[in-house]
PDB file of C-alpha atoms and ligand atoms in Angstrom:
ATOM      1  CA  UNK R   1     -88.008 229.324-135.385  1.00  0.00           C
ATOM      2  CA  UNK R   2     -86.445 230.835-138.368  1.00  0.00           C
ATOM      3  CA  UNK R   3     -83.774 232.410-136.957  1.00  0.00           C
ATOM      4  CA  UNK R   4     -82.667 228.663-135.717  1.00  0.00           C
ATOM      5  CA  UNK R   5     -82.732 227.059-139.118  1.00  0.00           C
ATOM      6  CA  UNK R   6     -80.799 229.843-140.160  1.00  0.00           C
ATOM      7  CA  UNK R   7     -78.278 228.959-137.549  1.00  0.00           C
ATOM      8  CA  UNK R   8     -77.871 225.669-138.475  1.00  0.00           C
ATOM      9  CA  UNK R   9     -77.490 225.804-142.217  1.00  0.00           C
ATOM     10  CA  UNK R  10     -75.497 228.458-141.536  1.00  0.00           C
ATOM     11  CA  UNK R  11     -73.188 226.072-139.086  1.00  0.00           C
ATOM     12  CA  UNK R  12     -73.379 223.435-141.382  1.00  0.00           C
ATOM     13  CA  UNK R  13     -72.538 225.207-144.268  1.00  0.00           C
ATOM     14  CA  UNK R  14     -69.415 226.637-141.891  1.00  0.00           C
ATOM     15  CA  UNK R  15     -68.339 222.780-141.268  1.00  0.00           C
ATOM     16  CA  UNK R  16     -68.466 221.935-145.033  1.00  0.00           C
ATOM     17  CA  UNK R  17     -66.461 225.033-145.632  1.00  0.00           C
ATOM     18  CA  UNK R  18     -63.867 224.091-142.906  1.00  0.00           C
ATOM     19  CA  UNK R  19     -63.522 220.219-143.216  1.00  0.00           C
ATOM     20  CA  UNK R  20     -62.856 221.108-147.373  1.00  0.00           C
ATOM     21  CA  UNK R  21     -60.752 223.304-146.979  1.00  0.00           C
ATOM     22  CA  UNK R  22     -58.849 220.968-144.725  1.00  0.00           C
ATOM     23  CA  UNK R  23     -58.989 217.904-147.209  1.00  0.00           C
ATOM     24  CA  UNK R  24     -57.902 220.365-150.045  1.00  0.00           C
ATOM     25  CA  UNK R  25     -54.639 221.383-147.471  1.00  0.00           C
ATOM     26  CA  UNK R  26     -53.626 217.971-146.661  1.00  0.00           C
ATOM     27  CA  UNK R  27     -54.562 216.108-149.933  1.00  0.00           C
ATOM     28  CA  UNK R  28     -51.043 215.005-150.901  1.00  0.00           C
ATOM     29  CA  UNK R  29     -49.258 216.019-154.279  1.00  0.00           C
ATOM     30  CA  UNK R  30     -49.206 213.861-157.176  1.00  0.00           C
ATOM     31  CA  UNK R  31     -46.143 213.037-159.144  1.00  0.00           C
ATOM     32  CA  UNK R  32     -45.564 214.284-162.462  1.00  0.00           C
ATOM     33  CA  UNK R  33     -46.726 212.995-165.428  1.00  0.00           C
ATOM     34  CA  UNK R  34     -43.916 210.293-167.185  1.00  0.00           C
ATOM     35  CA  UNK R  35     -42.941 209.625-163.193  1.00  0.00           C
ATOM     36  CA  UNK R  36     -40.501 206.589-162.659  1.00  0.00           C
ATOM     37  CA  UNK R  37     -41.774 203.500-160.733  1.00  0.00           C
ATOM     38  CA  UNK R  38     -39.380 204.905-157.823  1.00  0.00           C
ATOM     39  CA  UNK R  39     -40.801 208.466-158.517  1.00  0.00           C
ATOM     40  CA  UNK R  40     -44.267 207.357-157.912  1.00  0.00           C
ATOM     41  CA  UNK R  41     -43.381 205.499-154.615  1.00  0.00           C
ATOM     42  CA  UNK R  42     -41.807 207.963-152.575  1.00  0.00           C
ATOM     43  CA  UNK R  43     -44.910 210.117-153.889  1.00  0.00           C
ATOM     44  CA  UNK R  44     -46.833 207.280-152.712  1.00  0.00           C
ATOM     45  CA  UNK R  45     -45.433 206.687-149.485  1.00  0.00           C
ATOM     46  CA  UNK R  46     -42.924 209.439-148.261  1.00  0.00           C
ATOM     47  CA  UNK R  47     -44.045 212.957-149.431  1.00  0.00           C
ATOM     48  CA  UNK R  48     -46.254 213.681-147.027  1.00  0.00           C
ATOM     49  CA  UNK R  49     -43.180 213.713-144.288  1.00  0.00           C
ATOM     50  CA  UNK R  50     -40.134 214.447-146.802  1.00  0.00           C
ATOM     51  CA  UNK R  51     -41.506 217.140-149.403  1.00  0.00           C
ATOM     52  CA  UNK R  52     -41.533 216.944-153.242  1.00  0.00           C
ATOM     53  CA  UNK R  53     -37.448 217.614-152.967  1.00  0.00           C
ATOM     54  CA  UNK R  54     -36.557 215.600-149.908  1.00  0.00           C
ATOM     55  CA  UNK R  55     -36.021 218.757-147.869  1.00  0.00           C
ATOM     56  CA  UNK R  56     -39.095 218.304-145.753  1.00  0.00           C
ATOM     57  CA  UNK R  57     -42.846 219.101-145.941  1.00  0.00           C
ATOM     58  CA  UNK R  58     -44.517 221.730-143.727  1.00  0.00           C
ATOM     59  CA  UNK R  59     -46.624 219.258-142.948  1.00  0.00           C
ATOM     60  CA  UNK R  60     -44.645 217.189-140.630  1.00  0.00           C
ATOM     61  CA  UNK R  61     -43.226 220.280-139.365  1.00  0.00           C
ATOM     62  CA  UNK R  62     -46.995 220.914-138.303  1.00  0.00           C
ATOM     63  CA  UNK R  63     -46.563 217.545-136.341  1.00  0.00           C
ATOM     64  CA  UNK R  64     -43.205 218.384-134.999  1.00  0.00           C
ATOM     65  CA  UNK R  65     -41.446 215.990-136.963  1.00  0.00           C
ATOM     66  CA  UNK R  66     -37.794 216.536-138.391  1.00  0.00           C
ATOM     67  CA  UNK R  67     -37.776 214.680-141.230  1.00  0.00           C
ATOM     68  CA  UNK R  68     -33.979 216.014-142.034  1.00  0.00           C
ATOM     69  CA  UNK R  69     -33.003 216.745-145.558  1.00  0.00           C
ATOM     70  CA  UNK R  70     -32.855 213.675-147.557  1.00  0.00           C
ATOM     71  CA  UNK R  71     -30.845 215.950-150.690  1.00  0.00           C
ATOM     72  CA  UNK R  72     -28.069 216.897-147.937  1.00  0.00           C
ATOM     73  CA  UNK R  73     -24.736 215.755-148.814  1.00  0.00           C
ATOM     74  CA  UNK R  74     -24.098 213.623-145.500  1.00  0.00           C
ATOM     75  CA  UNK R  75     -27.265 211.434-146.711  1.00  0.00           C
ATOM     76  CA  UNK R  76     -25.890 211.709-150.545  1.00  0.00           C
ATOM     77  CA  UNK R  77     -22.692 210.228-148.327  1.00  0.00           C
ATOM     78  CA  UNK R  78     -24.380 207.412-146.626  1.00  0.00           C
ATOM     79  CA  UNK R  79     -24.164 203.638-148.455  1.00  0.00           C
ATOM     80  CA  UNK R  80     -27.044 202.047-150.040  1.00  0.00           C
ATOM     81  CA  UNK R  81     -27.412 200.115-147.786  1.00  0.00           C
ATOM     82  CA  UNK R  82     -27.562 202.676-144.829  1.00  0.00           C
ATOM     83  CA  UNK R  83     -30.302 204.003-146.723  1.00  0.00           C
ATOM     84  CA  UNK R  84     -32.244 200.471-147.614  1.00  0.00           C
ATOM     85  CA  UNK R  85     -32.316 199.349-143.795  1.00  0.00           C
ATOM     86  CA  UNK R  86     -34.157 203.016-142.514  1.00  0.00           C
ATOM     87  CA  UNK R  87     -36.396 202.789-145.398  1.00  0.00           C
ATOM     88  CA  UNK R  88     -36.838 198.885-144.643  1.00  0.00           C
ATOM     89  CA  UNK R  89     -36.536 199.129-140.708  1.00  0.00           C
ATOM     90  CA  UNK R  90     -37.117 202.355-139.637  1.00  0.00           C
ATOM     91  CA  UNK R  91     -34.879 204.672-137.914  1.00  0.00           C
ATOM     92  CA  UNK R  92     -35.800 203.229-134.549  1.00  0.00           C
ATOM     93  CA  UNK R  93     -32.951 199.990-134.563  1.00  0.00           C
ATOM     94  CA  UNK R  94     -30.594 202.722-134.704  1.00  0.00           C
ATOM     95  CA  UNK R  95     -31.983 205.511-132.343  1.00  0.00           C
ATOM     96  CA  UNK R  96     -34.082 207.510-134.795  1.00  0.00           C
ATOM     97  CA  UNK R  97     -37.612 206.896-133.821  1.00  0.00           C
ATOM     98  CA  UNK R  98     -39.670 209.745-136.384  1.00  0.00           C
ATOM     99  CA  UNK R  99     -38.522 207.908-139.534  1.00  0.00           C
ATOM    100  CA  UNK R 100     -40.905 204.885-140.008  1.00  0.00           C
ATOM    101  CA  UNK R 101     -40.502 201.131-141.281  1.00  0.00           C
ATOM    102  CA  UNK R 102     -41.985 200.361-144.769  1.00  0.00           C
ATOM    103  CA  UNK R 103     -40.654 196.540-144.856  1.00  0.00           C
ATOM    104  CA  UNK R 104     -44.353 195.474-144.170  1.00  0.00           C
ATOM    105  CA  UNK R 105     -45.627 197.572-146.976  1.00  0.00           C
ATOM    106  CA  UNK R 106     -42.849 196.925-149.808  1.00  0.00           C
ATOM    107  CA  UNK R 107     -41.102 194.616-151.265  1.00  0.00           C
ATOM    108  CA  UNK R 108     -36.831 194.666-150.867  1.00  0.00           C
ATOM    109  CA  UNK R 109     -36.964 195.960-154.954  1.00  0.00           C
ATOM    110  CA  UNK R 110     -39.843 198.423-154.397  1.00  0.00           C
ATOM    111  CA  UNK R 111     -37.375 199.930-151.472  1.00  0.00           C
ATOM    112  CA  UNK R 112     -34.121 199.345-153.936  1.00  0.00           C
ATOM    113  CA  UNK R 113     -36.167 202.048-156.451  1.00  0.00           C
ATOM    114  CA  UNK R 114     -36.384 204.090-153.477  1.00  0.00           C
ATOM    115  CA  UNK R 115     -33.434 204.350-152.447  1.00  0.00           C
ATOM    116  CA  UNK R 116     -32.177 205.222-156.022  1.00  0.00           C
ATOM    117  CA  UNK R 117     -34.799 207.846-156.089  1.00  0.00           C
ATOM    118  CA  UNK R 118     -33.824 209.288-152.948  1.00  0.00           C
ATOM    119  CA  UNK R 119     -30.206 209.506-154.411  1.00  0.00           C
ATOM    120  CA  UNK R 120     -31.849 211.611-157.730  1.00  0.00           C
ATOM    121  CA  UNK R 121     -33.259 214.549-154.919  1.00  0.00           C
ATOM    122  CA  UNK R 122     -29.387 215.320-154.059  1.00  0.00           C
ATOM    123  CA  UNK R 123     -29.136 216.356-157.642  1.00  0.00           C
ATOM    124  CA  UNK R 124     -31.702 218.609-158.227  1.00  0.00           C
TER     125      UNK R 124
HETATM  126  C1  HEC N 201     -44.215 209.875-140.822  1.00  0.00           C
HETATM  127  C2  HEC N 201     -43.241 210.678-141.502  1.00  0.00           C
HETATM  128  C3  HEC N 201     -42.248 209.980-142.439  1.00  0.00           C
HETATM  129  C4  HEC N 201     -42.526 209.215-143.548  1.00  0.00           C
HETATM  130  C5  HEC N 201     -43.885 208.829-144.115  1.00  0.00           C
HETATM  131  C6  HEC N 201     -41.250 208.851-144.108  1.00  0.00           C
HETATM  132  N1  HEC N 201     -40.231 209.356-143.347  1.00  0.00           N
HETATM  133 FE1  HEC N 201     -38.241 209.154-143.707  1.00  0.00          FE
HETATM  134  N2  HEC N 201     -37.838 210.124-141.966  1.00  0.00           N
HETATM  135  C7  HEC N 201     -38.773 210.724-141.142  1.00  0.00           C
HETATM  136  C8  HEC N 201     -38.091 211.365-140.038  1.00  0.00           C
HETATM  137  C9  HEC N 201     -38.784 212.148-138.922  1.00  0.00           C
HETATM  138  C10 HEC N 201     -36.709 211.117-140.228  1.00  0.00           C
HETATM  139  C11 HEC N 201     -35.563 211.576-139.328  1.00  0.00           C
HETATM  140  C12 HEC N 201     -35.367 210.579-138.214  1.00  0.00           C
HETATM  141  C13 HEC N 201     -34.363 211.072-137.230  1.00  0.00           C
HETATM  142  O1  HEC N 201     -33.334 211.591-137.641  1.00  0.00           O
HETATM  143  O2  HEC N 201     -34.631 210.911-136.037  1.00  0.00           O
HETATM  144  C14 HEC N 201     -36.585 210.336-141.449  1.00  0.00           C
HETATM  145  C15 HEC N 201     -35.368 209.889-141.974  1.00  0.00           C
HETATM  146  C16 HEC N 201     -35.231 209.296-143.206  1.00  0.00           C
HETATM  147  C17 HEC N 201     -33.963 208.929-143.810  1.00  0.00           C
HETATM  148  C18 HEC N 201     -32.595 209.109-143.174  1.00  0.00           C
HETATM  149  C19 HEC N 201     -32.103 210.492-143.495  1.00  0.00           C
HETATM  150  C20 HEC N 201     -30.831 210.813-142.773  1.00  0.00           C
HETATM  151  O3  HEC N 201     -30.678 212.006-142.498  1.00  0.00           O
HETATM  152  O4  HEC N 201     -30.020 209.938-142.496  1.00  0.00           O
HETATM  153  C21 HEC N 201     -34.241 208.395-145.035  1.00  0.00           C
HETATM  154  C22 HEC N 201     -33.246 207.887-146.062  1.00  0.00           C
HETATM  155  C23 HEC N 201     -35.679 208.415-145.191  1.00  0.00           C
HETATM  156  N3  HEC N 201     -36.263 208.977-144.067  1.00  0.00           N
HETATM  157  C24 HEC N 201     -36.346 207.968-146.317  1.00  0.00           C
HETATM  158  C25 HEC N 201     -37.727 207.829-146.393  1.00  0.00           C
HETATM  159  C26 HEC N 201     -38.401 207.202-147.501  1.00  0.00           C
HETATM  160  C27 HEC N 201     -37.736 206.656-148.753  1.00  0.00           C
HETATM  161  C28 HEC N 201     -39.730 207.217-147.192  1.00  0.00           C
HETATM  162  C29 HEC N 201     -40.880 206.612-147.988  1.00  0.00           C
HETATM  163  C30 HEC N 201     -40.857 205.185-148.152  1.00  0.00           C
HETATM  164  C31 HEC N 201     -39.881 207.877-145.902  1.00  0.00           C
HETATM  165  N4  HEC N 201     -38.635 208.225-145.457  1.00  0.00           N
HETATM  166  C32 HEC N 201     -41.098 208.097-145.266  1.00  0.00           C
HETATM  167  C33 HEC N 201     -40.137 210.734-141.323  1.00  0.00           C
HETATM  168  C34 HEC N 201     -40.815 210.057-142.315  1.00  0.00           C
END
């Protein structure tokens, strides 16, 4: 009788354990303090698949996505407006399916900051 409470406290204690130290893993970074408005939306919205410097997170890796390497030269390269219609549309109009659409979720300036912050990660 013992010996099974012991059990389960002891399995419940091992689920707390596991399930926080899962939440503390994927709980996303936070932008700096003094962060621009653009800053604080790709934070917001796009870290968790492009990494604090654009050159992909480990965590989509762990979902098999290739988010490429938004501080690469060829995407320094690309027009603004390349870059607004991805962020707006997705990358599946034009054949990229892993990159998402955020034109239901921001507005056309929220994804005009973006795009200028994505420009600032080339230069780091
Ligand atoms: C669910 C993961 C995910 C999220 C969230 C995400 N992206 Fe992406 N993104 C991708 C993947 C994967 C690709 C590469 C698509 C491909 O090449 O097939 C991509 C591609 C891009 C590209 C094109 C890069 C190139 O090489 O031409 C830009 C720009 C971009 N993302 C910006 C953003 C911005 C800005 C946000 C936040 C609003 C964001 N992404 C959020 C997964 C994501």
């Amino acid at each position: 009788m013992r010996r099974a409470l012991l059990i389960l406290v002891a399995a419940i204690a091992g689920i707390g354990v596991f399930t926080g130290g899962l939440a503390w893993l994927l709980t996303d970074p936070r932008p700096p303090a003094g962060a621009s408005y653009g800053e604080r939306l790709y934070y917001r919205s796009c870290v968790e698949c492009h990494g604090r410097d654009g050159r992909g997170s480990w965590r989509a890796a762990l979902f098999l996505l290739r988010p490429g390497n938004l501080a690469s030269p060829r995407v320094a390269a690309e027009s603004d407006r390349y870059l607004f219609d991805i962020i707006k549309h997705g990358g599946s109009p034009i054949g990229r399916p892993g990159m998402p659409a955020f034109g239901y979720h921001l507005k056309d300036d929220d994804i005009t900051e973006l795009v200028k912050y994505v420009r600032t990660l080339g230069k780091q």
